[in-house]
PDB file of C-alpha atoms in Angstrom:
ATOM      1  CA  GLN A   1       6.523  14.446   5.547  1.00 57.00           C
ATOM      2  CA  GLN A   2       6.966  11.282   3.554  1.00 64.00           C
ATOM      3  CA  GLN A   3       8.268   8.656   5.397  1.00 89.00           C
ATOM      4  CA  VAL A   4       9.651   6.526   2.925  1.00 94.00           C
ATOM      5  CA  LYS A   5      12.258   8.602   0.077  1.00 95.00           C
ATOM      6  CA  GLN A   6      12.384   6.877  -2.704  1.00 96.00           C
ATOM      7  CA  SER A   7      14.991   7.867  -5.725  1.00 96.00           C
ATOM      8  CA  PRO A   8      15.411   8.160  -8.753  1.00 97.00           C
ATOM      9  CA  GLN A   9      12.291   9.083  -9.862  1.00 95.00           C
ATOM     10  CA  SER A  10      13.040   7.505 -13.099  1.00 97.00           C
ATOM     11  CA  LEU A  11      15.919   5.660 -14.907  1.00 97.00           C
ATOM     12  CA  ILE A  12      16.641   4.356 -18.131  1.00 98.00           C
ATOM     13  CA  VAL A  13      18.664   0.929 -18.530  1.00 97.00           C
ATOM     14  CA  GLN A  14      20.065  -0.770 -21.485  1.00 97.00           C
ATOM     15  CA  LYS A  15      18.860  -4.624 -21.858  1.00 97.00           C
ATOM     16  CA  GLY A  16      21.338  -6.762 -20.018  1.00 97.00           C
ATOM     17  CA  GLY A  17      22.268  -3.750 -17.344  1.00 97.00           C
ATOM     18  CA  ILE A  18      21.625  -3.338 -13.591  1.00 97.00           C
ATOM     19  CA  SER A  19      18.680  -1.306 -12.542  1.00 97.00           C
ATOM     20  CA  ILE A  20      19.171   0.039  -8.971  1.00 98.00           C
ATOM     21  CA  ILE A  21      16.536   1.934  -6.509  1.00 98.00           C
ATOM     22  CA  ASN A  22      17.285   3.060  -3.267  1.00 98.00           C
ATOM     23  CA  CYS A  23      14.808   3.966  -0.592  1.00 98.00           C
ATOM     24  CA  ALA A  24      15.282   5.436   3.121  1.00 97.00           C
ATOM     25  CA  TYR A  25      13.017   5.408   5.842  1.00 96.00           C
ATOM     26  CA  GLU A  26      12.863   7.236   9.052  1.00 92.00           C
ATOM     27  CA  ASN A  27      10.738   5.239  11.622  1.00 88.00           C
ATOM     28  CA  THR A  28      12.691   2.460  13.153  1.00 87.00           C
ATOM     29  CA  ALA A  29       9.274   1.006  14.234  1.00 87.00           C
ATOM     30  CA  PHE A  30       9.107  -0.352  10.207  1.00 89.00           C
ATOM     31  CA  ASP A  31       9.268  -4.233  10.750  1.00 87.00           C
ATOM     32  CA  TYR A  32       8.525  -5.361   6.828  1.00 90.00           C
ATOM     33  CA  PHE A  33       9.998  -3.851   3.655  1.00 93.00           C
ATOM     34  CA  PRO A  34       8.389  -4.890   0.362  1.00 93.00           C
ATOM     35  CA  TRP A  35       8.814  -4.078  -3.212  1.00 95.00           C
ATOM     36  CA  TYR A  36       6.026  -3.440  -5.391  1.00 95.00           C
ATOM     37  CA  GLN A  37       5.997  -3.573  -9.224  1.00 97.00           C
ATOM     38  CA  GLN A  38       3.410  -1.955 -11.127  1.00 97.00           C
ATOM     39  CA  PHE A  39       2.460  -2.092 -15.051  1.00 96.00           C
ATOM     40  CA  PRO A  40       0.564   0.442 -16.666  1.00 93.00           C
ATOM     41  CA  GLY A  41      -3.061  -0.399 -16.164  1.00 90.00           C
ATOM     42  CA  LYS A  42      -2.466  -2.427 -13.186  1.00 93.00           C
ATOM     43  CA  GLY A  43      -2.401  -2.637  -9.654  1.00 94.00           C
ATOM     44  CA  PRO A  44       0.822  -2.830  -7.488  1.00 94.00           C
ATOM     45  CA  ALA A  45       1.904  -6.577  -6.998  1.00 93.00           C
ATOM     46  CA  LEU A  46       4.370  -7.926  -4.833  1.00 91.00           C
ATOM     47  CA  LEU A  47       7.678  -8.425  -6.022  1.00 94.00           C
ATOM     48  CA  ILE A  48       9.898  -9.234  -3.031  1.00 94.00           C
ATOM     49  CA  ALA A  49      10.265  -8.431   0.447  1.00 92.00           C
ATOM     50  CA  ILE A  50      12.592  -8.509   3.377  1.00 93.00           C
ATOM     51  CA  ARG A  51      12.603  -8.311   7.308  1.00 90.00           C
ATOM     52  CA  PRO A  52      15.093  -5.977   8.936  1.00 89.00           C
ATOM     53  CA  ASP A  53      16.770  -8.980  10.646  1.00 91.00           C
ATOM     54  CA  VAL A  54      18.196 -10.009   6.700  1.00 92.00           C
ATOM     55  CA  SER A  55      20.848  -8.055   5.218  1.00 95.00           C
ATOM     56  CA  GLU A  56      20.114  -9.525   1.732  1.00 96.00           C
ATOM     57  CA  LYS A  57      17.468 -11.417   0.070  1.00 96.00           C
ATOM     58  CA  LYS A  58      17.730 -12.703  -3.795  1.00 97.00           C
ATOM     59  CA  GLU A  59      14.623 -14.371  -5.859  1.00 95.00           C
ATOM     60  CA  GLY A  60      16.145 -14.640  -9.416  1.00 97.00           C
ATOM     61  CA  ARG A  61      17.109 -11.539 -10.831  1.00 97.00           C
ATOM     62  CA  PHE A  62      15.957  -9.267  -8.136  1.00 98.00           C
ATOM     63  CA  THR A  63      17.892  -8.603  -4.901  1.00 97.00           C
ATOM     64  CA  ILE A  64      16.730  -6.356  -1.967  1.00 96.00           C
ATOM     65  CA  SER A  65      19.955  -4.960   0.149  1.00 96.00           C
ATOM     66  CA  PHE A  66      18.801  -3.995   3.609  1.00 96.00           C
ATOM     67  CA  ASN A  67      21.387  -1.652   5.397  1.00 95.00           C
ATOM     68  CA  LYS A  68      19.398  -1.247   9.137  1.00 93.00           C
ATOM     69  CA  SER A  69      21.971   0.938  10.825  1.00 94.00           C
ATOM     70  CA  ALA A  70      21.612   3.395   7.725  1.00 95.00           C
ATOM     71  CA  LYS A  71      17.882   3.091   7.538  1.00 95.00           C
ATOM     72  CA  GLN A  72      18.366   2.349   3.733  1.00 97.00           C
ATOM     73  CA  PHE A  73      17.431  -0.335   1.489  1.00 97.00           C
ATOM     74  CA  SER A  74      17.311  -1.162  -2.363  1.00 98.00           C
ATOM     75  CA  LEU A  75      16.295  -3.076  -5.150  1.00 98.00           C
ATOM     76  CA  HIS A  76      18.933  -4.374  -7.497  1.00 98.00           C
ATOM     77  CA  ILE A  77      17.476  -5.655 -11.074  1.00 98.00           C
ATOM     78  CA  MET A  78      20.094  -7.758 -12.344  1.00 97.00           C
ATOM     79  CA  ASP A  79      20.436  -8.625 -16.324  1.00 97.00           C
ATOM     80  CA  SER A  80      17.521  -6.174 -16.867  1.00 97.00           C
ATOM     81  CA  GLN A  81      14.961  -7.048 -19.586  1.00 97.00           C
ATOM     82  CA  PRO A  82      12.526  -5.200 -21.558  1.00 97.00           C
ATOM     83  CA  GLY A  83       9.719  -6.932 -19.389  1.00 97.00           C
ATOM     84  CA  ASP A  84      10.996  -5.589 -16.273  1.00 97.00           C
ATOM     85  CA  SER A  85       9.820  -2.119 -17.508  1.00 98.00           C
ATOM     86  CA  ALA A  86       7.603  -0.677 -14.818  1.00 98.00           C
ATOM     87  CA  THR A  87       7.193   1.305 -11.568  1.00 97.00           C
ATOM     88  CA  TYR A  88       8.487   0.344  -8.684  1.00 98.00           C
ATOM     89  CA  PHE A  89       7.552   0.947  -5.193  1.00 96.00           C
ATOM     90  CA  CYS A  90       9.332   0.737  -2.040  1.00 96.00           C
ATOM     91  CA  ALA A  91       7.293   0.115   0.932  1.00 93.00           C
ATOM     92  CA  ALA A  92       7.491  -0.146   4.547  1.00 92.00           C
ATOM     93  CA  ARG A  93       4.951  -1.880   7.262  1.00 88.00           C
ATOM     94  CA  ARG A  94       4.735  -1.160  10.898  1.00 80.00           C
ATOM     95  CA  GLY A  95       3.357  -4.450  12.652  1.00 70.00           C
ATOM     96  CA  ALA A  96       1.921  -2.657  15.524  1.00 64.00           C
ATOM     97  CA  ALA A  97      -0.243  -0.325  12.930  1.00 63.00           C
ATOM     98  CA  GLY A  98      -1.865  -3.656  11.398  1.00 63.00           C
ATOM     99  CA  ASN A  99      -0.888  -4.049   7.926  1.00 72.00           C
ATOM    100  CA  LYS A 100      -0.530  -0.318   7.154  1.00 78.00           C
ATOM    101  CA  LEU A 101       2.008   0.097   4.344  1.00 85.00           C
ATOM    102  CA  THR A 102       3.702   3.663   3.935  1.00 90.00           C
ATOM    103  CA  PHE A 103       4.922   3.853   0.014  1.00 92.00           C
ATOM    104  CA  GLY A 104       7.974   5.202  -1.403  1.00 94.00           C
ATOM    105  CA  GLY A 105       7.023   7.854  -4.556  1.00 93.00           C
ATOM    106  CA  GLY A 106       7.765   5.461  -6.968  1.00 95.00           C
ATOM    107  CA  THR A 107      10.598   4.556  -9.495  1.00 97.00           C
ATOM    108  CA  ARG A 108       9.511   4.430 -13.348  1.00 97.00           C
ATOM    109  CA  VAL A 109      11.907   2.079 -14.894  1.00 98.00           C
ATOM    110  CA  LEU A 110      12.427   1.834 -18.534  1.00 98.00           C
ATOM    111  CA  VAL A 111      14.601  -0.992 -19.817  1.00 97.00           C
ATOM    112  CA  LYS A 112      15.721  -0.380 -23.856  1.00 97.00           C
ATOM    113  CA  PRO A 113      16.489  -3.263 -26.168  1.00 92.00           C
TER     114      PRO A 113
ATOM    115  CA  GLU B   1      -8.576 -17.170  -8.880  1.00 85.00           C
ATOM    116  CA  ALA B   2      -7.604 -14.681  -5.770  1.00 84.00           C
ATOM    117  CA  GLN B   3      -8.579 -11.424  -6.652  1.00 93.00           C
ATOM    118  CA  VAL B   4      -9.533  -7.602  -5.489  1.00 96.00           C
ATOM    119  CA  THR B   5     -11.992  -6.408  -8.121  1.00 97.00           C
ATOM    120  CA  GLN B   6     -12.920  -2.565  -8.245  1.00 97.00           C
ATOM    121  CA  ASN B   7     -15.500  -1.022  -9.881  1.00 97.00           C
ATOM    122  CA  PRO B   8     -15.736   1.030 -12.021  1.00 97.00           C
ATOM    123  CA  ARG B   9     -12.420   1.473 -13.834  1.00 97.00           C
ATOM    124  CA  TYR B  10     -12.820   4.822 -15.028  1.00 97.00           C
ATOM    125  CA  LEU B  11     -15.559   7.411 -13.854  1.00 97.00           C
ATOM    126  CA  ILE B  12     -15.275  11.096 -14.992  1.00 97.00           C
ATOM    127  CA  THR B  13     -17.968  12.927 -12.516  1.00 96.00           C
ATOM    128  CA  VAL B  14     -18.888  16.566 -11.675  1.00 97.00           C
ATOM    129  CA  THR B  15     -18.059  18.359  -8.577  1.00 97.00           C
ATOM    130  CA  GLY B  16     -20.444  17.699  -5.788  1.00 97.00           C
ATOM    131  CA  LYS B  17     -21.892  14.696  -7.136  1.00 97.00           C
ATOM    132  CA  LYS B  18     -22.085  11.869  -4.751  1.00 97.00           C
ATOM    133  CA  LEU B  19     -20.374   8.609  -6.154  1.00 97.00           C
ATOM    134  CA  THR B  20     -19.182   5.181  -4.723  1.00 98.00           C
ATOM    135  CA  VAL B  21     -16.324   2.827  -5.762  1.00 98.00           C
ATOM    136  CA  THR B  22     -16.951  -0.723  -4.881  1.00 98.00           C
ATOM    137  CA  CYS B  23     -14.399  -2.866  -3.481  1.00 98.00           C
ATOM    138  CA  SER B  24     -14.464  -6.904  -3.292  1.00 98.00           C
ATOM    139  CA  GLN B  25     -12.132  -9.672  -2.213  1.00 97.00           C
ATOM    140  CA  ASN B  26     -12.492 -13.371  -2.588  1.00 96.00           C
ATOM    141  CA  MET B  27      -9.983 -14.394  -0.544  1.00 93.00           C
ATOM    142  CA  ASN B  28     -11.538 -13.895   3.208  1.00 93.00           C
ATOM    143  CA  HIS B  29      -9.130 -11.556   4.340  1.00 91.00           C
ATOM    144  CA  GLU B  30      -9.632  -9.461   7.247  1.00 90.00           C
ATOM    145  CA  TYR B  31      -7.884  -6.623   6.549  1.00 90.00           C
ATOM    146  CA  MET B  32      -8.815  -4.114   3.359  1.00 93.00           C
ATOM    147  CA  SER B  33      -7.991  -0.333   2.687  1.00 93.00           C
ATOM    148  CA  TRP B  34      -7.854   2.159   0.187  1.00 96.00           C
ATOM    149  CA  TYR B  35      -4.959   4.060  -1.670  1.00 95.00           C
ATOM    150  CA  ARG B  36      -4.851   7.006  -3.377  1.00 97.00           C
ATOM    151  CA  GLN B  37      -1.942   7.295  -6.039  1.00 96.00           C
ATOM    152  CA  ASP B  38      -0.608  10.541  -7.110  1.00 94.00           C
ATOM    153  CA  PRO B  39       2.502  11.377  -9.208  1.00 89.00           C
ATOM    154  CA  GLY B  40       5.757  11.472  -7.089  1.00 86.00           C
ATOM    155  CA  LEU B  41       3.714  10.771  -3.660  1.00 89.00           C
ATOM    156  CA  GLY B  42       3.486   6.814  -4.278  1.00 90.00           C
ATOM    157  CA  LEU B  43       0.460   5.274  -2.954  1.00 93.00           C
ATOM    158  CA  ARG B  44      -1.296   6.883   0.499  1.00 94.00           C
ATOM    159  CA  GLN B  45      -3.797   5.347   2.500  1.00 92.00           C
ATOM    160  CA  ILE B  46      -7.274   6.907   2.696  1.00 96.00           C
ATOM    161  CA  TYR B  47      -8.974   4.792   5.076  1.00 95.00           C
ATOM    162  CA  TYR B  48      -8.322   0.931   6.330  1.00 92.00           C
ATOM    163  CA  SER B  49     -10.467  -1.842   7.880  1.00 92.00           C
ATOM    164  CA  MET B  50      -9.396  -4.245  10.266  1.00 88.00           C
ATOM    165  CA  ASN B  51     -12.801  -6.356  10.353  1.00 89.00           C
ATOM    166  CA  VAL B  52     -16.398  -6.146   9.629  1.00 93.00           C
ATOM    167  CA  GLU B  53     -17.803  -2.900  10.962  1.00 92.00           C
ATOM    168  CA  VAL B  54     -13.986  -1.645  12.262  1.00 91.00           C
ATOM    169  CA  THR B  55     -12.737   0.998  10.133  1.00 93.00           C
ATOM    170  CA  ASP B  56     -10.260   3.694  10.663  1.00 91.00           C
ATOM    171  CA  LYS B  57      -8.628   7.053   8.821  1.00 92.00           C
ATOM    172  CA  GLY B  58      -5.617   6.646   6.965  1.00 90.00           C
ATOM    173  CA  ASP B  59      -3.091   9.240   6.208  1.00 90.00           C
ATOM    174  CA  VAL B  60      -5.275  11.156   3.847  1.00 95.00           C
ATOM    175  CA  PRO B  61      -9.208  11.004   4.878  1.00 97.00           C
ATOM    176  CA  GLU B  62     -10.580  14.148   4.315  1.00 97.00           C
ATOM    177  CA  GLY B  63     -13.481  13.967   1.691  1.00 97.00           C
ATOM    178  CA  TYR B  64     -13.810  10.379   1.735  1.00 98.00           C
ATOM    179  CA  LYS B  65     -16.045   7.630   3.872  1.00 98.00           C
ATOM    180  CA  VAL B  66     -16.051   3.980   3.814  1.00 98.00           C
ATOM    181  CA  SER B  67     -18.311   1.120   5.112  1.00 96.00           C
ATOM    182  CA  ARG B  68     -17.464  -2.525   5.927  1.00 97.00           C
ATOM    183  CA  LYS B  69     -20.797  -4.087   6.265  1.00 97.00           C
ATOM    184  CA  GLU B  70     -19.677  -7.512   4.986  1.00 96.00           C
ATOM    185  CA  LYS B  71     -16.263  -8.998   5.061  1.00 96.00           C
ATOM    186  CA  ARG B  72     -15.529  -9.159   1.476  1.00 97.00           C
ATOM    187  CA  ASN B  73     -17.024  -5.635   0.529  1.00 98.00           C
ATOM    188  CA  PHE B  74     -15.081  -2.329   1.394  1.00 98.00           C
ATOM    189  CA  PRO B  75     -16.912   0.215  -0.793  1.00 98.00           C
ATOM    190  CA  LEU B  76     -15.386   4.193  -0.989  1.00 98.00           C
ATOM    191  CA  ILE B  77     -17.375   7.077  -1.268  1.00 98.00           C
ATOM    192  CA  LEU B  78     -17.431  10.465  -1.913  1.00 98.00           C
ATOM    193  CA  GLU B  79     -20.056  12.300  -0.937  1.00 96.00           C
ATOM    194  CA  SER B  80     -19.162  15.632  -2.380  1.00 97.00           C
ATOM    195  CA  PRO B  81     -16.211  14.870  -5.112  1.00 98.00           C
ATOM    196  CA  SER B  82     -13.997  17.828  -5.461  1.00 97.00           C
ATOM    197  CA  PRO B  83     -11.171  18.629  -8.316  1.00 97.00           C
ATOM    198  CA  ASN B  84      -8.205  17.657  -5.814  1.00 97.00           C
ATOM    199  CA  GLN B  85      -9.922  14.531  -5.298  1.00 98.00           C
ATOM    200  CA  THR B  86      -9.018  13.456  -9.018  1.00 98.00           C
ATOM    201  CA  SER B  87      -6.653  10.534  -8.950  1.00 98.00           C
ATOM    202  CA  LEU B  88      -6.044   6.914  -9.474  1.00 97.00           C
ATOM    203  CA  TYR B  89      -7.450   4.621  -6.693  1.00 98.00           C
ATOM    204  CA  PHE B  90      -6.420   1.242  -5.246  1.00 97.00           C
ATOM    205  CA  CYS B  91      -8.418  -1.260  -3.041  1.00 97.00           C
ATOM    206  CA  ALA B  92      -6.283  -3.690  -1.334  1.00 94.00           C
ATOM    207  CA  SER B  93      -6.825  -6.833   0.996  1.00 92.00           C
ATOM    208  CA  SER B  94      -4.490  -8.920   3.021  1.00 88.00           C
ATOM    209  CA  LEU B  95      -4.390 -11.056   6.120  1.00 81.00           C
ATOM    210  CA  SER B  96      -4.389  -9.521   9.439  1.00 69.00           C
ATOM    211  CA  GLY B  97      -1.781  -9.752  11.973  1.00 56.00           C
ATOM    212  CA  GLY B  98       1.054  -8.280  10.235  1.00 54.00           C
ATOM    213  CA  GLY B  99       2.033 -11.010   7.812  1.00 54.00           C
ATOM    214  CA  GLY B 100       1.143 -11.934   4.666  1.00 60.00           C
ATOM    215  CA  GLU B 101       1.348  -9.921   1.031  1.00 78.00           C
ATOM    216  CA  ALA B 102      -1.044  -7.250   0.371  1.00 85.00           C
ATOM    217  CA  PHE B 103      -3.251  -7.730  -2.927  1.00 91.00           C
ATOM    218  CA  PHE B 104      -4.611  -4.853  -4.909  1.00 94.00           C
ATOM    219  CA  GLY B 105      -7.339  -4.460  -7.415  1.00 96.00           C
ATOM    220  CA  GLN B 106      -6.687  -2.749 -10.609  1.00 95.00           C
ATOM    221  CA  GLY B 107      -7.692   0.552 -10.006  1.00 97.00           C
ATOM    222  CA  THR B 108     -10.067   3.357 -10.554  1.00 98.00           C
ATOM    223  CA  ARG B 109      -9.174   6.351 -11.939  1.00 97.00           C
ATOM    224  CA  LEU B 110     -11.360   9.196 -11.234  1.00 98.00           C
ATOM    225  CA  THR B 111     -11.532  12.579 -12.783  1.00 98.00           C
ATOM    226  CA  VAL B 112     -13.741  15.213 -10.773  1.00 97.00           C
ATOM    227  CA  VAL B 113     -14.443  18.469 -13.283  1.00 97.00           C
TER     228      VAL B 113
END
């Protein structure tokens, strides 16, 4: 049973467009929600993260929206660039369980020039 | 430079031949873990270690062993590899206590024939 569900599995967006990736979780004990970016041949790297007491966090062109009551969070990539083409993973961490991360299934994003 | 180093990057082996994938970090992190990445499933935790000589099972530990004799090293051992262990493996480290980001190695692509 996947505790963090991510959609879509892939998306194609034109340069300058907005990429939106959605995640839903079940366990209300999760207390930290990071997004990871992974380029081919590389390990995942932290992109941006949010805690559940905040509804939105923005870093440059990347924004996380968090809806605690719906147990959903999403990543918006504004003004998408070809260099943003990568696989994105949402994750959730339960502080009481140490640093274990539970990952979504990943979204492959392709930004067309 | 802060990094997590895995070796080898690529490995093809035969069923039943014991192998070890090494992982080393230079950030003095207490927490280390191993994940496997499979299409559509994201990353799933295999084993983790909260500190030296302290290890525990993650979500998919069957067929794997780990050890943590030194703080910086956390090898993954497959005593008798099987084809269903063909996957992309990542080692990660982070500070313990529920804070801070996880740093991932570059991955080891393992094929068991």
